[in-house]
Amino acid sequence: MHLIIVLLRIALSAVFGIAGVTKVLDQRGTRDAVKNFGSPQALTPALSVVLPIVELAIAAGLLFAGTAGASALAALLVLGLFVVAISVNLARGRTHDCHCFGQLYSRPLGWPTLARNLVFALGAGIVLWQAHTRPAPSVLSTLAQLSSFQWLLLIGALVMVVAILLYLHRRHKRLAVTTSAAPQGLPLDSIAPPFELAAYAGGKSSLAQLLAYGKPLLLIFTNPNCGPCVVLFKEIKEWQDSHREQLTIALISFGTIKENFVNVARNGLGQVLLQQEREVAEKYGANVTPTAVVVNTNGRIASPLAAGADEIRKLLETVLGNSSNSNHHPPSQAS
């Protein structure tokens, strides 16, 4: 039992240590995450500094027998706050990036995020319970009593964890490089590449069918695992409802219906098409998500690519403005 408690303390210490260090190294991202979770504007700067310090203090305290109980209690309180904050945001349909481990690992909020924090809280509760029933075992003395086989298992688990962290770090760097590369897109007034894709609602849909409504087409390229896309989906639904008379808004995602189910069902999205990989996105030069482009009623490219939520919002405003100025005639160019 002592060995299990010690390993649990080491694991929790690693979790809080990595979380604290990565947040310190990415203060801007930490501030954004704290704000997105609902922190008052005035408290956001202070909380973004205090949070990683508390996490690092918990990580250190869990390694010493004398402070293990107090650190486990602090860990349980912090994780309890995380669970409440995550639950409230999910209940409100907010799925911004959790930024749990800084730039090392950040995914949109979801039930897996909640479950992960509940598991950590359970671990902290076990350590706290043990510390109140008997003296906390020493980490060093407990590890010194391990057999060669137990050491082999422990080292193997450690190597696996390190390998996973390295993979996540490299994957994040690859994504960052890809995201920073501004998409070039197709020349204005060039013919938009035709396509026919499976529709989420059933059957197939094509570029010609989307243009048959006689309105400009705003194509938005997304994917089901893209954090900024998830945040934008609620707005896209509002756009589809509010501006249906001025333009058609369609999403081109990829993957299966099952992979896209949560995003589509939660937000009530319409006109969702599914490519197998990125075959249509590559034809349009949309190498990041979310990215949008306007196709006019003549089937020609009517805008540069807009990459990112802010640029897509600007593009939408431009299209709506041009549509209004031309008495609902589709614009020949948007920027």
Coordinates of C-alpha atoms in Angstrom, one line a residue:
M1 CA 0.0 0.0 0.0
H2 CA 2.9 2.3 0.8
L3 CA 4.3 1.8 -2.7
I4 CA 0.9 2.6 -4.3
I5 CA 0.6 5.8 -2.3
V6 CA 4.1 6.9 -3.1
L7 CA 3.7 6.3 -6.8
L8 CA 0.4 8.2 -6.7
R9 CA 2.1 11.1 -5.1
I10 CA 4.9 11.0 -7.7
A11 CA 2.4 10.9 -10.5
L12 CA 0.3 13.8 -9.1
S13 CA 3.5 15.7 -8.5
A14 CA 4.5 15.2 -12.2
V15 CA 1.1 16.3 -13.4
F16 CA 1.1 19.5 -11.3
G17 CA 4.7 20.2 -12.1
I18 CA 4.3 19.9 -15.8
A19 CA 1.1 22.0 -15.7
G20 CA 2.8 24.7 -13.7
V21 CA 6.0 24.9 -15.8
T22 CA 4.2 24.9 -19.1
K23 CA 1.9 27.7 -17.9
V24 CA 4.8 29.8 -16.7
L25 CA 6.5 29.4 -20.1
D26 CA 3.3 30.5 -21.9
Q27 CA 1.9 33.4 -19.8
R28 CA -0.1 34.8 -22.7
G29 CA -1.9 31.5 -23.3
T30 CA -2.4 31.1 -19.5
R31 CA -4.1 34.5 -19.3
D32 CA -6.3 33.7 -22.3
A33 CA -7.3 30.4 -20.7
V34 CA -8.1 32.0 -17.3
K35 CA -10.2 34.6 -19.0
N36 CA -12.0 32.0 -21.1
F37 CA -12.9 30.0 -18.0
G38 CA -14.8 33.0 -16.7
S39 CA -12.4 34.9 -14.5
P40 CA -13.3 38.5 -13.9
Q41 CA -11.3 40.8 -16.1
A42 CA -9.6 42.6 -13.2
L43 CA -8.4 39.3 -11.6
T44 CA -7.2 37.6 -14.8
P45 CA -3.6 38.9 -14.7
A46 CA -3.1 38.0 -11.0
L47 CA -4.7 34.6 -11.4
S48 CA -2.6 33.7 -14.4
V49 CA 0.5 34.2 -12.3
V50 CA -0.8 32.7 -9.0
L51 CA -2.2 29.5 -10.6
P52 CA 1.1 28.1 -11.9
I53 CA 2.9 29.0 -8.7
V54 CA 0.3 27.1 -6.7
E55 CA 0.6 24.1 -9.0
L56 CA 4.4 24.1 -8.6
A57 CA 4.1 24.4 -4.8
I58 CA 1.7 21.4 -4.8
A59 CA 4.1 19.4 -7.0
A60 CA 7.0 20.0 -4.6
G61 CA 5.0 19.4 -1.5
L62 CA 3.7 16.0 -2.6
L63 CA 7.2 14.7 -2.7
F64 CA 7.9 15.2 1.0
A65 CA 6.2 13.2 3.8
G66 CA 5.8 16.2 6.1
T67 CA 3.8 18.2 3.5
A68 CA 2.1 15.4 1.5
G69 CA -1.2 15.8 3.4
A70 CA -1.4 19.6 3.0
S71 CA -0.4 19.4 -0.6
A72 CA -3.0 16.7 -1.4
L73 CA -5.6 18.9 0.2
A74 CA -4.5 21.9 -1.9
A75 CA -4.5 19.7 -5.0
L76 CA -8.0 18.5 -4.2
L77 CA -9.2 22.1 -3.8
V78 CA -7.6 23.2 -7.1
L79 CA -8.9 20.2 -9.0
G80 CA -12.4 20.8 -7.5
L81 CA -12.3 24.4 -8.8
F82 CA -11.2 23.0 -12.2
V83 CA -14.1 20.5 -12.2
V84 CA -16.7 23.2 -11.4
A85 CA -15.3 25.6 -14.0
I86 CA -15.2 22.9 -16.7
S87 CA -18.7 21.7 -15.9
V88 CA -20.1 25.3 -16.0
N89 CA -18.4 26.0 -19.4
L90 CA -19.6 22.7 -20.9
A91 CA -23.2 23.3 -19.6
R92 CA -23.1 26.7 -21.4
G93 CA -21.8 25.1 -24.6
R94 CA -18.4 26.8 -24.3
T95 CA -15.6 24.5 -25.6
H96 CA -12.5 26.8 -25.7
D97 CA -9.0 25.3 -25.4
C98 CA -8.4 24.1 -21.8
H99 CA -4.7 25.0 -22.0
C100 CA -4.2 22.5 -19.2
F101 CA -0.6 21.9 -20.0
G102 CA 0.3 25.1 -21.8
Q103 CA 1.7 24.6 -25.3
L104 CA 2.6 21.0 -24.6
Y105 CA -1.0 19.8 -24.7
S106 CA -4.1 21.9 -25.2
R107 CA -7.4 20.6 -26.5
P108 CA -11.0 22.0 -26.6
L109 CA -13.0 21.4 -23.4
G110 CA -15.0 18.3 -23.4
W111 CA -16.1 15.4 -21.2
P112 CA -12.7 13.8 -21.5
T113 CA -11.2 17.0 -19.8
L114 CA -13.8 16.7 -17.0
A115 CA -13.1 13.0 -16.6
R116 CA -9.3 13.5 -16.5
N117 CA -9.7 16.1 -13.7
L118 CA -12.0 13.9 -11.7
V119 CA -9.5 11.0 -11.9
F120 CA -6.7 13.4 -10.6
A121 CA -9.1 14.5 -7.9
L122 CA -9.7 10.9 -6.9
G123 CA -6.0 10.3 -6.7
A124 CA -5.5 13.5 -4.5
G125 CA -8.3 12.3 -2.3
I126 CA -6.7 8.9 -1.7
V127 CA -3.4 10.6 -0.8
L128 CA -5.2 12.9 1.6
W129 CA -7.1 10.0 3.2
Q130 CA -3.9 8.1 3.7
A131 CA -2.1 11.1 5.2
H132 CA -4.9 11.5 7.8
T133 CA -5.0 7.8 8.8
R134 CA -1.3 7.1 9.1
P135 CA 2.0 9.0 8.6
A136 CA 2.8 9.6 5.0
P137 CA 5.6 7.3 3.7
S138 CA 8.9 8.7 2.6
V139 CA 9.3 8.7 -1.1
L140 CA 13.1 7.9 -1.0
S141 CA 12.9 5.2 1.6
T142 CA 10.0 3.5 -0.2
L143 CA 11.8 3.6 -3.5
A144 CA 14.9 2.2 -1.9
Q145 CA 13.0 -0.9 -0.9
L146 CA 12.0 -1.8 -4.5
S147 CA 13.1 -5.0 -6.1
S148 CA 15.0 -5.0 -9.4
F149 CA 11.8 -6.1 -11.2
Q150 CA 9.8 -3.3 -9.6
W151 CA 12.5 -0.8 -10.6
L152 CA 12.3 -2.1 -14.2
L153 CA 8.6 -1.6 -14.3
L154 CA 8.9 1.8 -12.9
I155 CA 11.6 2.9 -15.3
G156 CA 9.6 1.5 -18.2
A157 CA 6.5 3.5 -17.2
L158 CA 8.6 6.6 -16.9
V159 CA 10.2 6.1 -20.3
M160 CA 6.7 5.7 -21.8
V161 CA 5.4 8.9 -20.2
V162 CA 8.5 10.8 -21.4
A163 CA 8.0 9.4 -24.9
I164 CA 4.3 10.5 -24.9
L165 CA 5.3 14.0 -23.7
L166 CA 7.9 14.3 -26.4
Y167 CA 5.5 13.2 -29.1
L168 CA 2.9 15.7 -27.9
H169 CA 5.5 18.5 -27.9
R170 CA 6.7 17.7 -31.4
R171 CA 3.2 17.4 -32.7
H172 CA 2.3 20.8 -31.2
K173 CA 5.4 22.3 -32.9
R174 CA 4.4 20.8 -36.3
L175 CA 0.9 22.2 -35.9
A176 CA 2.3 25.6 -34.9
V177 CA 4.4 25.7 -38.0
T178 CA 1.5 24.8 -40.1
T179 CA -0.8 27.3 -38.5
S180 CA 1.7 30.1 -38.9
A181 CA 2.0 29.5 -42.6
A182 CA -0.5 31.9 -44.2
P183 CA -2.6 30.1 -46.8
Q184 CA -2.2 31.5 -50.3
G185 CA -5.5 30.5 -51.8
L186 CA -6.5 30.7 -55.4
P187 CA -6.4 33.9 -57.6
L188 CA -9.4 36.1 -57.5
D189 CA -11.9 35.5 -60.3
S190 CA -10.4 32.1 -61.0
I191 CA -12.8 29.1 -61.4
A192 CA -13.6 27.5 -58.0
P193 CA -12.6 23.8 -58.0
P194 CA -15.8 21.7 -58.3
F195 CA -16.5 19.0 -55.7
E196 CA -19.2 16.5 -54.7
L197 CA -19.0 15.3 -51.1
A198 CA -21.0 13.3 -48.7
A199 CA -23.4 15.5 -46.7
Y200 CA -23.7 15.1 -43.0
A201 CA -27.5 15.2 -43.3
G202 CA -27.4 12.4 -45.9
G203 CA -26.8 11.9 -49.6
K204 CA -24.3 14.1 -51.4
S205 CA -23.9 17.8 -52.1
S206 CA -21.8 19.6 -54.7
L207 CA -20.5 23.1 -55.4
A208 CA -23.1 23.4 -58.1
Q209 CA -25.9 22.6 -55.7
L210 CA -24.7 25.1 -53.1
L211 CA -24.5 27.8 -55.8
A212 CA -28.0 26.9 -57.1
Y213 CA -29.5 29.0 -54.4
G214 CA -28.4 32.1 -56.4
K215 CA -26.4 33.6 -53.5
P216 CA -22.7 34.0 -52.8
L217 CA -21.3 31.0 -51.0
L218 CA -19.1 31.2 -47.9
L219 CA -17.1 28.0 -47.7
I220 CA -15.6 27.4 -44.2
F221 CA -13.0 24.6 -43.9
T222 CA -13.0 23.0 -40.5
N223 CA -12.1 19.8 -38.7
P224 CA -13.7 18.0 -35.7
N225 CA -10.5 18.3 -33.6
C226 CA -9.7 21.9 -34.2
G227 CA -10.0 24.0 -31.0
P228 CA -10.6 27.4 -32.8
C229 CA -13.2 25.7 -35.0
V230 CA -15.1 24.3 -32.0
V231 CA -15.2 27.8 -30.5
L232 CA -16.5 29.3 -33.8
F233 CA -19.2 26.7 -34.5
K234 CA -21.9 28.5 -32.4
E235 CA -21.3 31.7 -34.3
I236 CA -21.5 29.9 -37.6
K237 CA -24.9 28.6 -36.7
E238 CA -26.0 32.1 -35.8
W239 CA -24.7 33.4 -39.2
Q240 CA -26.5 30.6 -41.0
D241 CA -29.8 31.6 -39.4
S242 CA -29.3 35.4 -39.6
H243 CA -27.9 35.8 -43.1
R244 CA -29.6 33.0 -45.0
E245 CA -31.2 35.6 -47.4
Q246 CA -27.9 37.2 -48.3
L247 CA -25.5 34.2 -48.7
T248 CA -25.1 30.5 -48.3
I249 CA -22.8 29.3 -45.6
A250 CA -21.4 25.7 -45.9
L251 CA -18.8 23.9 -43.9
I252 CA -16.4 21.4 -45.3
S253 CA -15.0 19.1 -42.6
F254 CA -13.4 15.7 -42.8
G255 CA -13.8 12.4 -41.0
T256 CA -16.9 10.3 -40.3
I257 CA -20.3 11.4 -39.2
K258 CA -19.5 10.0 -35.8
E259 CA -16.4 12.1 -35.4
N260 CA -18.4 15.3 -36.4
F261 CA -21.6 14.4 -34.5
V262 CA -20.9 16.3 -31.3
N263 CA -20.0 19.6 -33.1
V264 CA -22.9 19.4 -35.5
A265 CA -25.6 18.2 -33.0
R266 CA -24.5 20.6 -30.2
N267 CA -24.7 23.7 -32.5
G268 CA -27.4 22.6 -34.9
L269 CA -25.2 23.3 -37.9
G270 CA -26.5 23.0 -41.4
Q271 CA -24.9 22.5 -44.8
V272 CA -22.0 20.3 -43.4
L273 CA -20.1 18.4 -46.0
L274 CA -17.5 15.7 -45.3
Q275 CA -14.3 15.2 -47.3
Q276 CA -12.4 11.9 -46.8
E277 CA -9.1 13.6 -46.0
R278 CA -8.2 17.1 -47.1
E279 CA -8.7 16.7 -50.8
V280 CA -11.0 19.6 -51.3
A281 CA -9.2 21.9 -48.9
E282 CA -6.0 21.3 -50.7
K283 CA -7.6 22.3 -54.0
Y284 CA -8.6 25.6 -52.4
G285 CA -5.2 26.0 -50.7
A286 CA -6.8 25.9 -47.2
N287 CA -4.0 24.3 -45.3
V288 CA -5.1 25.4 -41.9
T289 CA -8.5 25.4 -40.0
P290 CA -10.7 27.3 -39.7
T291 CA -10.3 28.9 -43.1
A292 CA -13.0 30.5 -45.3
V293 CA -13.3 31.7 -48.9
V294 CA -16.2 33.3 -50.9
V295 CA -17.4 31.8 -54.2
N296 CA -19.7 34.1 -56.2
T297 CA -22.8 32.9 -58.1
N298 CA -20.7 32.5 -61.3
G299 CA -18.6 29.8 -59.5
R300 CA -15.5 32.0 -59.3
I301 CA -13.3 32.8 -56.3
A302 CA -14.5 36.1 -54.9
S303 CA -12.1 36.6 -51.9
P304 CA -8.7 35.8 -50.6
L305 CA -8.6 33.0 -48.0
A306 CA -9.4 34.1 -44.5
A307 CA -7.6 32.0 -41.9
G308 CA -8.7 32.1 -38.2
A309 CA -11.9 33.2 -36.5
D310 CA -11.1 37.0 -36.6
E311 CA -10.3 37.0 -40.3
I312 CA -13.4 34.9 -41.1
R313 CA -15.6 37.4 -39.2
K314 CA -14.1 40.3 -41.2
L315 CA -14.7 38.4 -44.4
L316 CA -18.3 37.8 -43.5
E317 CA -18.8 41.6 -42.7
T318 CA -17.3 42.4 -46.1
V319 CA -19.5 40.0 -48.0
L320 CA -22.6 41.3 -46.2
G321 CA -21.6 44.9 -46.8
N322 CA -21.0 44.3 -50.5
S323 CA -24.3 42.4 -50.8
S324 CA -26.2 45.3 -49.2
N325 CA -24.5 47.9 -51.3
S326 CA -25.2 46.1 -54.6
N327 CA -28.9 45.5 -53.7
H328 CA -28.4 41.8 -53.1
H329 CA -26.4 41.2 -56.2
P330 CA -23.4 38.9 -55.4
P331 CA -20.1 40.8 -55.1
S332 CA -17.5 40.3 -57.7
Q333 CA -14.7 40.6 -55.1
A334 CA -14.4 40.5 -51.3
S335 CA -11.3 41.1 -49.3

